[in-house]
CSV table of C-alpha atoms in Angstrom, one decimal:
chain,number,residue,atom,x,y,z
A,1,MET,CA,0.0,0.0,0.0
A,2,ALA,CA,1.2,3.5,-0.8
A,3,ARG,CA,1.2,4.7,2.8
A,4,TYR,CA,3.6,1.9,3.8
A,5,PHE,CA,6.3,3.2,1.4
A,6,ILE,CA,6.1,6.5,3.2
A,7,TYR,CA,6.7,4.8,6.5
A,8,LYS,CA,9.4,2.7,4.9
A,9,SER,CA,11.2,5.9,3.8
A,10,ILE,CA,10.9,7.4,7.3
A,11,ILE,CA,12.4,4.2,8.8
A,12,GLU,CA,15.3,4.1,6.4
A,13,LEU,CA,16.1,7.7,7.2
A,14,ARG,CA,16.0,6.9,10.9
A,15,LYS,CA,18.3,4.0,10.5
A,16,ILE,CA,20.8,6.2,8.7
A,17,TRP,CA,20.5,8.8,11.4
A,18,ALA,CA,21.1,6.2,14.1
A,19,ILE,CA,24.3,5.1,12.3
A,20,VAL,CA,25.4,8.7,12.1
A,21,LYS,CA,24.7,9.2,15.8
A,22,LYS,CA,26.3,5.8,16.6
A,23,ASP,CA,23.2,4.9,18.5
A,24,ARG,CA,23.0,1.2,18.3
A,25,TYR,CA,19.7,1.0,20.2
A,26,ASP,CA,17.9,3.4,17.8
A,27,ARG,CA,19.2,1.3,15.0
A,28,PHE,CA,17.9,-1.9,16.6
A,29,ALA,CA,14.5,-0.3,17.3
A,30,ASN,CA,14.1,0.9,13.7
A,31,GLU,CA,15.3,-2.4,12.2
A,32,LEU,CA,12.6,-4.2,14.2
A,33,LEU,CA,10.0,-1.6,13.3
A,34,ASP,CA,10.9,-2.1,9.6
A,35,VAL,CA,10.2,-5.9,10.0
A,36,LEU,CA,7.0,-5.3,11.9
A,37,MET,CA,5.6,-2.8,9.4
A,38,ARG,CA,6.6,-4.8,6.3
A,39,SER,CA,4.9,-7.9,7.6
A,40,TRP,CA,1.9,-6.0,8.8
A,41,ASP,CA,1.5,-4.4,5.5
A,42,GLU,CA,1.9,-7.7,3.6
A,43,ASN,CA,-0.7,-9.5,5.7
A,44,THR,CA,-3.1,-6.6,5.5
A,45,ARG,CA,-2.8,-6.6,1.7
A,46,LEU,CA,-3.5,-10.3,1.6
A,47,VAL,CA,-6.7,-9.9,3.5
A,48,ILE,CA,-7.7,-7.0,1.1
A,49,ASN,CA,-6.9,-9.1,-2.0
A,50,GLU,CA,-8.2,-12.5,-0.8
A,51,VAL,CA,-11.3,-11.4,1.1
A,52,ILE,CA,-12.4,-7.8,0.9
A,53,ARG,CA,-12.0,-7.3,-2.9
A,54,GLN,CA,-14.1,-10.5,-3.4
A,55,ILE,CA,-17.1,-8.9,-1.7
A,56,LYS,CA,-18.8,-7.5,-4.8
A,57,GLY,CA,-22.3,-6.8,-6.1
A,58,GLU,CA,-25.1,-4.6,-5.1
A,59,GLN,CA,-26.6,-7.0,-2.5
A,60,VAL,CA,-26.8,-5.5,1.0
A,61,PHE,CA,-23.7,-6.1,3.1
A,62,SER,CA,-24.5,-8.6,5.9
A,63,ARG,CA,-23.3,-9.6,9.4
A,64,THR,CA,-22.0,-12.9,7.9
A,65,GLU,CA,-19.7,-11.1,5.6
A,66,LEU,CA,-18.5,-8.8,8.5
A,67,ASP,CA,-17.7,-11.9,10.5
A,68,MET,CA,-15.8,-13.4,7.6
A,69,ILE,CA,-13.6,-10.2,7.3
A,70,ILE,CA,-12.9,-10.1,11.0
A,71,GLU,CA,-11.9,-13.8,11.1
A,72,ALA,CA,-9.6,-13.4,8.1
A,73,LEU,CA,-8.0,-10.4,9.8
A,74,LYS,CA,-7.6,-12.3,13.1
A,75,ILE,CA,-5.7,-15.1,11.3
A,76,ARG,CA,-3.5,-12.9,9.1
A,77,LEU,CA,-2.8,-10.1,11.6
A,78,GLY,CA,-2.7,-12.5,14.6
A,79,GLU,CA,-1.1,-15.9,14.2
A,80,ALA,CA,0.4,-15.5,10.7
A,81,PHE,CA,1.9,-12.1,11.6
A,82,ALA,CA,3.3,-13.3,14.9
A,83,ASN,CA,4.9,-16.4,13.2
A,84,GLU,CA,6.6,-14.2,10.6
A,85,VAL,CA,8.1,-11.7,13.1
A,86,ALA,CA,9.0,-14.2,15.8
A,87,GLN,CA,12.6,-14.8,14.7
A,88,PRO,CA,13.5,-11.1,14.1
A,89,LEU,CA,11.9,-10.3,17.4
A,90,TYR,CA,14.1,-12.9,19.2
A,91,GLU,CA,17.2,-11.6,17.4
A,92,THR,CA,16.3,-8.0,18.6
A,93,HIS,CA,16.0,-9.2,22.2
A,94,LEU,CA,19.4,-11.0,22.0
A,95,SER,CA,21.3,-8.3,20.1
A,96,THR,CA,20.0,-5.6,22.4
A,97,TYR,CA,20.7,-7.6,25.5
A,98,ILE,CA,24.3,-8.2,24.4
A,99,GLU,CA,24.8,-4.5,23.6
A,100,GLY,CA,23.5,-3.7,27.1
A,101,VAL,CA,26.1,-6.0,28.6
A,102,LYS,CA,28.8,-4.4,26.4
A,103,ASP,CA,27.8,-1.0,27.6
A,104,VAL,CA,29.0,-1.8,31.1
A,105,LEU,CA,31.7,-4.5,30.6
A,106,GLN,CA,33.1,-3.0,27.4
A,107,VAL,CA,33.5,-6.5,26.0
A,108,THR,CA,31.1,-8.8,24.2
A,109,PRO,CA,29.7,-11.4,26.6
A,110,THR,CA,30.4,-15.1,26.2
A,111,LEU,CA,27.5,-17.6,25.8
A,112,GLN,CA,27.9,-18.4,29.5
A,113,GLN,CA,27.5,-14.7,30.4
A,114,ILE,CA,24.2,-14.4,28.5
A,115,ASP,CA,21.0,-15.0,30.5
A,116,HIS,CA,19.2,-17.1,28.0
A,117,ARG,CA,16.3,-17.5,30.4
A,118,ALA,CA,15.9,-13.7,30.3
A,119,ILE,CA,15.8,-13.7,26.5
A,120,ALA,CA,13.2,-16.5,26.5
A,121,ALA,CA,11.0,-14.6,28.9
A,122,LEU,CA,11.2,-11.4,26.9
A,123,GLN,CA,10.3,-13.4,23.8
A,124,ASN,CA,7.4,-15.1,25.4
A,125,HIS,CA,6.0,-11.9,26.9
A,126,ASN,CA,6.4,-9.7,23.8
A,127,ILE,CA,5.2,-12.2,21.2
A,128,TYR,CA,2.0,-12.2,23.2
A,129,TRP,CA,1.5,-8.5,22.5
A,130,VAL,CA,2.3,-9.1,18.8
A,131,HIS,CA,-0.1,-11.9,18.5
A,132,SER,CA,-3.0,-10.2,20.4
A,133,PHE,CA,-2.6,-6.7,18.9
A,134,PHE,CA,-5.4,-7.0,16.4
A,135,ASP,CA,-7.8,-8.5,19.0
A,136,ARG,CA,-6.9,-5.9,21.6
A,137,GLN,CA,-6.7,-2.8,19.6
A,138,LEU,CA,-8.4,-3.2,16.1
A,139,ALA,CA,-11.1,-5.8,16.2
A,140,ASP,CA,-13.6,-3.5,17.8
A,141,ARG,CA,-12.8,-0.7,15.4
A,142,VAL,CA,-13.4,-3.0,12.4
A,143,THR,CA,-16.6,-4.3,14.0
A,144,ARG,CA,-17.9,-0.7,14.4
A,145,ILE,CA,-17.2,0.1,10.8
A,146,GLY,CA,-19.1,-3.0,9.7
A,147,GLN,CA,-22.0,-2.2,12.0
A,148,THR,CA,-22.3,1.3,10.6
A,149,ILE,CA,-22.3,-0.1,7.1
A,150,ILE,CA,-25.0,-2.6,8.0
A,151,ALA,CA,-27.1,0.0,9.8
A,152,GLU,CA,-27.0,2.2,6.7
A,153,GLY,CA,-27.9,-0.7,4.4
A,154,LEU,CA,-24.9,-0.2,2.1
A,155,SER,CA,-24.1,-2.6,-0.7
A,156,ARG,CA,-21.3,-5.2,-0.7
A,157,SER,CA,-19.3,-3.2,-3.2
A,158,LYS,CA,-19.4,0.0,-1.1
A,159,ALA,CA,-18.6,-1.9,2.0
A,160,GLY,CA,-15.5,-3.4,0.4
A,161,LYS,CA,-14.3,0.0,-0.6
A,162,ILE,CA,-14.8,1.4,2.9
A,163,PHE,CA,-13.0,-1.5,4.6
A,164,GLU,CA,-10.1,-1.3,2.1
A,165,SER,CA,-9.8,2.5,2.7
A,166,ALA,CA,-9.9,2.0,6.5
A,167,LEU,CA,-7.2,-0.7,6.5
A,168,SER,CA,-5.0,1.3,4.1
A,169,ASN,CA,-5.3,4.6,5.9
A,170,GLU,CA,-6.5,5.3,9.5
A,171,LEU,CA,-6.0,1.8,10.8
A,172,GLN,CA,-2.6,1.5,9.3
A,173,GLN,CA,-1.6,4.9,10.9
A,174,PHE,CA,-2.8,3.6,14.2
A,175,SER,CA,-0.8,0.4,13.7
A,176,TRP,CA,2.3,2.4,12.8
A,177,ARG,CA,2.2,4.4,16.0
A,178,TYR,CA,1.7,1.2,18.0
A,179,TRP,CA,4.6,-0.7,16.4
A,180,GLU,CA,6.9,2.3,16.7
A,181,GLY,CA,6.3,2.4,20.5
A,182,PHE,CA,6.4,-1.4,20.7
A,183,ALA,CA,9.8,-1.6,19.0
A,184,ASN,CA,11.3,1.0,21.4
A,185,HIS,CA,9.8,-0.8,24.4
A,186,VAL,CA,11.4,-4.1,23.3
A,187,VAL,CA,14.8,-2.5,22.9
A,188,THR,CA,14.5,-0.6,26.3
A,189,ARG,CA,13.5,-3.7,28.3
A,190,SER,CA,16.1,-5.9,26.6
A,191,ARG,CA,18.9,-3.4,27.1
A,192,GLU,CA,18.1,-2.8,30.7
A,193,LEU,CA,18.1,-6.5,31.6
A,194,GLY,CA,21.5,-6.7,29.9
A,195,HIS,CA,22.6,-3.7,32.0
A,196,VAL,CA,21.5,-5.4,35.2
A,197,ASP,CA,23.4,-8.6,34.5
A,198,ALA,CA,26.5,-6.6,33.6
A,199,TYR,CA,26.2,-4.4,36.7
A,200,VAL,CA,26.3,-7.6,38.8
A,201,GLN,CA,29.2,-9.1,36.9
A,202,ALA,CA,31.2,-5.9,37.1
A,203,GLY,CA,30.6,-5.4,40.8
A,204,VAL,CA,28.7,-2.1,40.3
A,205,GLU,CA,26.7,-1.1,43.4
A,206,TYR,CA,24.6,1.8,42.1
A,207,TYR,CA,23.2,3.0,38.8
A,208,GLN,CA,21.4,6.2,37.7
A,209,VAL,CA,18.3,6.7,35.6
A,210,LYS,CA,19.1,8.9,32.6
A,211,ALA,CA,16.2,10.3,30.5
A,212,VAL,CA,16.6,11.9,27.1
A,213,LEU,CA,15.6,15.5,27.9
A,214,ASP,CA,14.0,17.2,24.9
A,215,LEU,CA,10.5,18.3,23.8
A,216,ARG,CA,9.3,14.7,23.6
A,217,THR,CA,10.3,13.7,27.2
A,218,THR,CA,7.3,12.7,29.3
A,219,GLU,CA,6.7,14.1,32.8
A,220,ILE,CA,7.3,10.7,34.4
A,221,CYS,CA,10.7,10.4,32.8
A,222,ARG,CA,11.6,13.9,33.9
A,223,GLN,CA,10.7,12.9,37.4
A,224,MET,CA,12.7,9.7,37.3
A,225,HIS,CA,15.7,11.4,35.6
A,226,GLY,CA,18.8,11.5,37.9
A,227,ARG,CA,17.4,9.1,40.5
A,228,VAL,CA,19.9,6.5,41.8
A,229,PHE,CA,19.1,2.9,42.7
A,230,HIS,CA,21.0,0.1,44.3
A,231,VAL,CA,21.8,-2.7,41.9
A,232,SER,CA,20.1,-5.2,44.2
A,233,GLN,CA,16.8,-3.4,43.5
A,234,ALA,CA,17.2,-4.0,39.8
A,235,VAL,CA,18.1,-7.7,40.3
A,236,GLU,CA,15.0,-8.1,42.4
A,237,LEU,CA,12.8,-6.5,39.8
A,238,LYS,CA,14.4,-8.5,37.0
A,239,ASN,CA,13.8,-11.8,38.8
A,240,LYS,CA,10.2,-10.9,39.4
A,241,LEU,CA,9.7,-10.0,35.7
A,242,LEU,CA,11.3,-13.3,34.6
A,243,ASN,CA,9.2,-15.3,37.0
A,244,ALA,CA,5.9,-13.7,35.8
A,245,GLN,CA,3.5,-16.2,34.5
A,246,ASN,CA,2.0,-14.0,31.8
A,247,PRO,CA,2.3,-10.5,30.4
A,248,GLU,CA,-0.5,-9.2,32.5
A,249,GLU,CA,1.5,-10.1,35.6
A,250,VAL,CA,4.4,-8.2,34.2
A,251,LYS,CA,2.2,-5.1,34.2
A,252,GLN,CA,1.4,-5.6,37.8
A,253,ILE,CA,5.1,-6.1,38.8
A,254,ALA,CA,6.3,-3.0,36.9
A,255,PRO,CA,3.3,-0.7,36.5
A,256,TRP,CA,3.5,2.5,34.5
A,257,MET,CA,2.8,5.3,36.9
A,258,ARG,CA,1.8,8.9,36.4
A,259,ALA,CA,4.3,11.7,37.2
A,260,ASP,CA,2.1,13.0,40.1
A,261,GLN,CA,2.5,9.6,41.7
A,262,VAL,CA,6.3,10.0,42.1
A,263,THR,CA,6.7,13.8,42.2
A,264,GLY,CA,8.2,14.8,45.5
A,265,LYS,CA,8.7,11.2,46.7
A,266,PRO,CA,12.2,10.2,47.9
A,267,THR,CA,13.7,7.4,45.7
A,268,SER,CA,13.9,5.2,48.8
A,269,LYS,CA,10.0,5.4,49.0
A,270,LEU,CA,9.3,4.5,45.4
A,271,PRO,CA,7.9,1.0,44.5
A,272,ASN,CA,10.5,-1.3,43.2
A,273,GLY,CA,8.7,-1.6,39.9
A,274,LEU,CA,10.2,1.8,39.1
A,275,ALA,CA,13.8,0.5,39.5
A,276,LEU,CA,14.2,0.1,35.8
A,277,PRO,CA,12.8,1.7,32.6
A,278,PRO,CA,10.6,1.6,30.5
A,279,TYR,CA,8.3,3.9,32.4
A,280,HIS,CA,5.8,4.2,29.6
A,281,PHE,CA,5.1,3.1,26.1
A,282,ASN,CA,7.8,4.3,23.6
A,283,CYS,CA,10.2,5.1,26.6
A,284,ARG,CA,13.7,6.2,25.7
A,285,THR,CA,15.1,6.4,29.2
A,286,ARG,CA,18.2,4.4,30.1
A,287,THR,CA,20.4,3.6,33.1
A,288,VAL,CA,24.1,4.1,33.7
A,289,LYS,CA,26.4,3.1,36.5
A,290,ALA,CA,26.8,5.6,39.2
A,291,LYS,CA,28.4,6.4,42.6
A,292,ILE,CA,26.9,7.9,45.7
A,293,PRO,CA,28.5,11.3,46.4
A,294,PRO,CA,29.6,12.2,50.0
A,295,LYS,CA,27.1,13.9,52.2
A,296,ILE,CA,27.5,17.6,52.7
A,297,ALA,CA,28.4,17.0,56.4
A,298,GLU,CA,31.4,15.0,55.1
A,299,ILE,CA,32.7,17.7,52.7
A,300,ASP,CA,35.4,20.1,53.7
A,301,LEU,CA,34.1,23.2,51.9
A,302,THR,CA,37.5,24.9,52.2
A,303,ALA,CA,39.4,22.1,50.5
A,304,ALA,CA,40.4,22.0,46.8
A,305,GLY,CA,37.8,20.3,44.7
A,306,ALA,CA,35.1,20.9,47.3
A,307,GLY,CA,32.9,22.7,44.7
A,308,LYS,CA,32.6,19.5,42.5
A,309,LEU,CA,31.8,17.4,45.6
A,310,LEU,CA,29.2,19.9,46.7
A,311,LYS,CA,27.6,20.0,43.3
A,312,ASP,CA,27.4,16.2,43.1
A,313,SER,CA,26.0,16.0,46.6
A,314,LEU,CA,23.3,18.6,46.1
A,315,SER,CA,22.3,17.2,42.7
A,316,TYR,CA,21.9,13.8,44.3
A,317,VAL,CA,19.7,15.3,47.0
A,318,VAL,CA,17.4,17.1,44.5
A,319,ASN,CA,17.3,14.3,42.0
A,320,ASN,CA,16.3,11.7,44.6
A,321,GLN,CA,14.0,14.1,46.5
A,322,GLU,CA,15.9,13.4,49.7
A,323,GLN,CA,16.2,15.7,52.8
A,324,LEU,CA,19.3,17.3,54.2
A,325,SER,CA,19.8,16.9,57.9
A,326,VAL,CA,19.5,20.1,60.1
A,327,LYS,CA,23.3,20.0,60.5
A,328,GLU,CA,23.9,19.8,56.7
A,329,LEU,CA,21.3,22.6,56.0
A,330,LYS,CA,23.0,24.9,58.6
A,331,LYS,CA,26.4,24.2,57.0
A,332,LEU,CA,25.0,25.1,53.6
A,333,VAL,CA,23.3,28.3,54.8
A,334,THR,CA,26.5,29.4,56.5
A,335,ARG,CA,28.4,28.9,53.3
A,336,VAL,CA,26.1,31.0,51.2
A,337,GLN,CA,26.0,33.9,53.7
A,338,GLY,CA,29.3,34.8,52.1
A,339,ALA,CA,28.0,34.7,48.5
A,340,GLY,CA,28.9,37.6,46.3
A,341,TRP,CA,27.8,39.3,43.1
A,342,ASP,CA,29.3,39.1,39.6
A,343,ASN,CA,28.1,42.7,39.0
A,344,MET,CA,26.5,44.0,42.1
A,345,GLN,CA,26.5,47.7,41.2
A,346,ALA,CA,25.0,47.2,37.8
A,347,HIS,CA,22.2,45.0,39.2
A,348,PHE,CA,21.5,47.7,41.9
A,349,ASN,CA,21.4,50.5,39.3
A,350,LYS,CA,19.0,48.5,37.1
A,351,HIS,CA,16.5,47.7,39.9
A,352,LYS,CA,16.9,50.2,42.7
A,353,ASP,CA,13.7,52.1,41.7
A,354,GLU,CA,11.5,49.0,41.4
A,355,GLU,CA,8.2,49.6,43.3
A,356,PHE,CA,8.6,46.5,45.3
A,357,THR,CA,12.2,46.9,46.4
A,358,GLN,CA,12.9,50.7,46.6
A,359,TRP,CA,16.5,50.1,47.6
A,360,LYS,CA,18.3,53.4,48.4
A,361,SER,CA,21.8,51.9,48.3
A,362,VAL,CA,23.8,48.8,47.6
A,363,GLU,CA,24.3,48.4,51.3
A,364,GLU,CA,20.5,48.4,51.9
A,365,MET,CA,20.1,45.8,49.1
A,366,ASN,CA,22.7,43.5,50.6
A,367,ALA,CA,21.3,43.9,54.1
A,368,GLN,CA,17.8,43.0,52.9
A,369,LEU,CA,19.1,39.9,51.1
A,370,MET,CA,21.3,38.8,54.0
A,371,ASP,CA,18.3,39.2,56.3
A,372,LEU,CA,16.4,36.9,54.0
A,373,ILE,CA,19.1,34.2,54.3
A,374,ARG,CA,19.6,34.5,58.1
A,375,ARG,CA,16.2,35.0,59.6
A,376,GLY,CA,13.4,32.6,60.3
A,377,GLY,CA,10.0,32.7,58.6
A,378,ARG,CA,11.4,31.9,55.2
A,379,ASP,CA,11.6,28.7,53.2
A,380,ILE,CA,14.7,27.2,51.7
A,381,TYR,CA,14.5,25.2,48.4
A,382,LEU,CA,17.1,23.3,46.5
A,383,GLN,CA,16.7,23.6,42.7
A,384,LEU,CA,18.3,21.6,39.9
A,385,TYR,CA,17.9,22.7,36.3
A,386,LEU,CA,18.9,19.9,33.9
A,387,SER,CA,22.4,18.8,34.9
A,388,LYS,CA,23.7,22.2,35.6
A,389,GLU,CA,24.8,23.6,39.0
A,390,PRO,CA,22.2,23.3,41.7
A,391,ARG,CA,20.8,26.4,43.3
A,392,ILE,CA,19.7,27.2,46.8
A,393,ILE,CA,16.6,29.5,47.0
A,394,PHE,CA,15.5,31.6,49.9
A,395,THR,CA,12.0,33.0,49.8
A,396,ASP,CA,9.5,34.6,52.2
A,397,ASN,CA,6.8,34.9,49.5
A,398,ARG,CA,8.0,38.5,49.0
A,399,LEU,CA,11.5,37.9,47.6
A,400,PHE,CA,13.1,34.9,45.9
A,401,LEU,CA,16.9,34.9,46.2
A,402,SER,CA,18.7,32.3,44.1
A,403,ILE,CA,22.4,31.4,44.9
A,404,ASP,CA,24.9,29.1,43.3
A,405,PRO,CA,26.4,27.4,46.4
A,406,VAL,CA,29.2,25.8,44.3
A,407,ARG,CA,30.7,29.1,43.2
A,408,ASN,CA,29.1,31.0,46.0
A,409,LYS,CA,27.6,33.6,43.7
A,410,ILE,CA,24.2,35.3,43.9
A,411,LYS,CA,22.5,34.5,40.6
A,412,THR,CA,19.0,36.0,40.6
A,413,ILE,CA,16.4,37.9,42.6
A,414,PHE,CA,12.7,37.6,42.0
A,415,SER,CA,10.0,39.8,43.5
A,416,LEU,CA,6.2,39.3,43.6
A,417,LYS,CA,3.5,41.7,42.4
A,418,ARG,CA,4.9,41.7,38.9
A,419,GLU,CA,4.6,39.6,35.8
A,420,THR,CA,6.7,36.4,35.1
A,421,ILE,CA,9.2,34.0,36.7
A,422,LYS,CA,10.3,31.3,34.3
A,423,ALA,CA,13.3,30.0,36.3
A,424,LEU,CA,11.0,28.5,39.0
A,425,GLN,CA,8.5,27.0,36.6
A,426,SER,CA,10.5,25.0,34.1
A,427,ARG,CA,9.7,21.5,32.8
A,428,ASN,CA,13.5,20.8,33.1
A,429,SER,CA,13.7,21.7,36.8
A,430,LYS,CA,13.4,19.8,40.0
A,431,TYR,CA,12.8,21.3,43.4
A,432,ILE,CA,12.6,20.2,47.0
A,433,LEU,CA,11.6,22.3,50.0
A,434,MET,CA,14.2,21.6,52.7
A,435,LYS,CA,13.3,23.7,55.7
A,436,LYS,CA,9.8,22.2,56.4
A,437,GLY,CA,10.7,18.8,55.1
A,438,LYS,CA,7.9,18.9,52.5
A,439,THR,CA,8.0,19.0,48.7
A,440,ILE,CA,7.5,22.1,46.6
A,441,ASN,CA,4.2,21.0,45.0
A,442,LYS,CA,2.0,23.6,46.8
A,443,GLN,CA,4.6,26.3,46.2
A,444,LEU,CA,4.7,25.5,42.5
A,445,LEU,CA,1.0,25.6,42.3
A,446,TRP,CA,1.0,29.0,43.9
A,447,ILE,CA,3.7,30.2,41.5
A,448,SER,CA,1.7,28.9,38.6
A,449,LYS,CA,-1.3,30.9,39.6
A,450,LYS,CA,0.8,34.0,40.0
A,451,LEU,CA,2.1,33.4,36.5
A,452,LYS,CA,-1.4,33.2,35.0
A,453,ASN,CA,-2.6,36.4,36.6
A,454,GLY,CA,0.6,38.3,35.8
A,455,SER,CA,1.5,39.2,39.4
A,456,LEU,CA,5.0,37.7,39.4
A,457,ARG,CA,8.0,39.4,37.8
A,458,HIS,CA,11.7,38.6,37.2
A,459,LEU,CA,13.8,41.5,38.4
């Protein structure tokens, strides 16, 4: 069908781009997608040629003919389709698993190092979704088309044209989207099981979740990005997945959760089903080996290299939504009390006449900001934007003071009663409220409302 050749061209371009990027996993996913779409297209055309185009004449289309079409589709797009793609699917599982092991060990695993039980379980679970796709996703759609035709009393000839058009257009588009997500899912799951076995063989203790952060990134992956798990958690999850009796049990063991179900929760409190991606259909998130940074209490902030240790420690705290101890928080606040400006006078000159500040001198500005840091009645947040330096934010709902504690520089001031504040409302940011031991959800909601009514401004 003509539309298939458009998909084929897109897949070929993606495969070339994957080679250019040296992204083996993208290449595996698109090679599998190519096989799936080619077989799906061929089996769909066989049904059109062998069954649908044989429905001719001006007699009224009947339920018997609808049942015949659905039965033919079930056979061709169920068992026949699954049999055709079974071997390429197995090869994708195996190749991706091996590459996952190589990611960590930097060598190709031997036959003895490959968990063939894992490959068999992946094949068993995923061939189920291949075999049952038509029944689960398309059978009802085809039935509804047929019921509409019957209700309108259309002829067999008109019915045949309607079915051919549906299978060649909207139903094929739907299938394309599904198989694209399915191919990425197969690669993600296979790769991560390879990673788990390699982590164990290499003696790795911890690993970190790494999302691909771009416009396509889902909120759940943004929330999981940067979180660190112990390898034993991944091993436990892997064993449960392999012992699952059927694909439905797999969904219970590793459910796909909404972002609001994990936002603000410490990694230690998350269900073990989140220890490994995929976190949703078509998930691109991966894992990499990691180390636990020292706690702030253990860092000598006057020593050489302390900035890097502090950055890693604070990033870990924010990514994993953990809490600093009172001792650590006091140590951090003490450090930023000495924070300086890159261009203090220029900033003062630009904003001294703001209605909400009305600073008369640089000294008054500094005194007000220092008071915000020192006194009670203000909240303290840690903020992490992408993988850049973390920020510590002080606010009393009147001023927001953002400081880079690594370089000990004042970065930004925000005041209320104005128009916008993008830095605290970014899809690529994570926050945690430290002083009260609560998350920033309510504060972000409050900020969002201020953004909408235009009463928040970036100085």
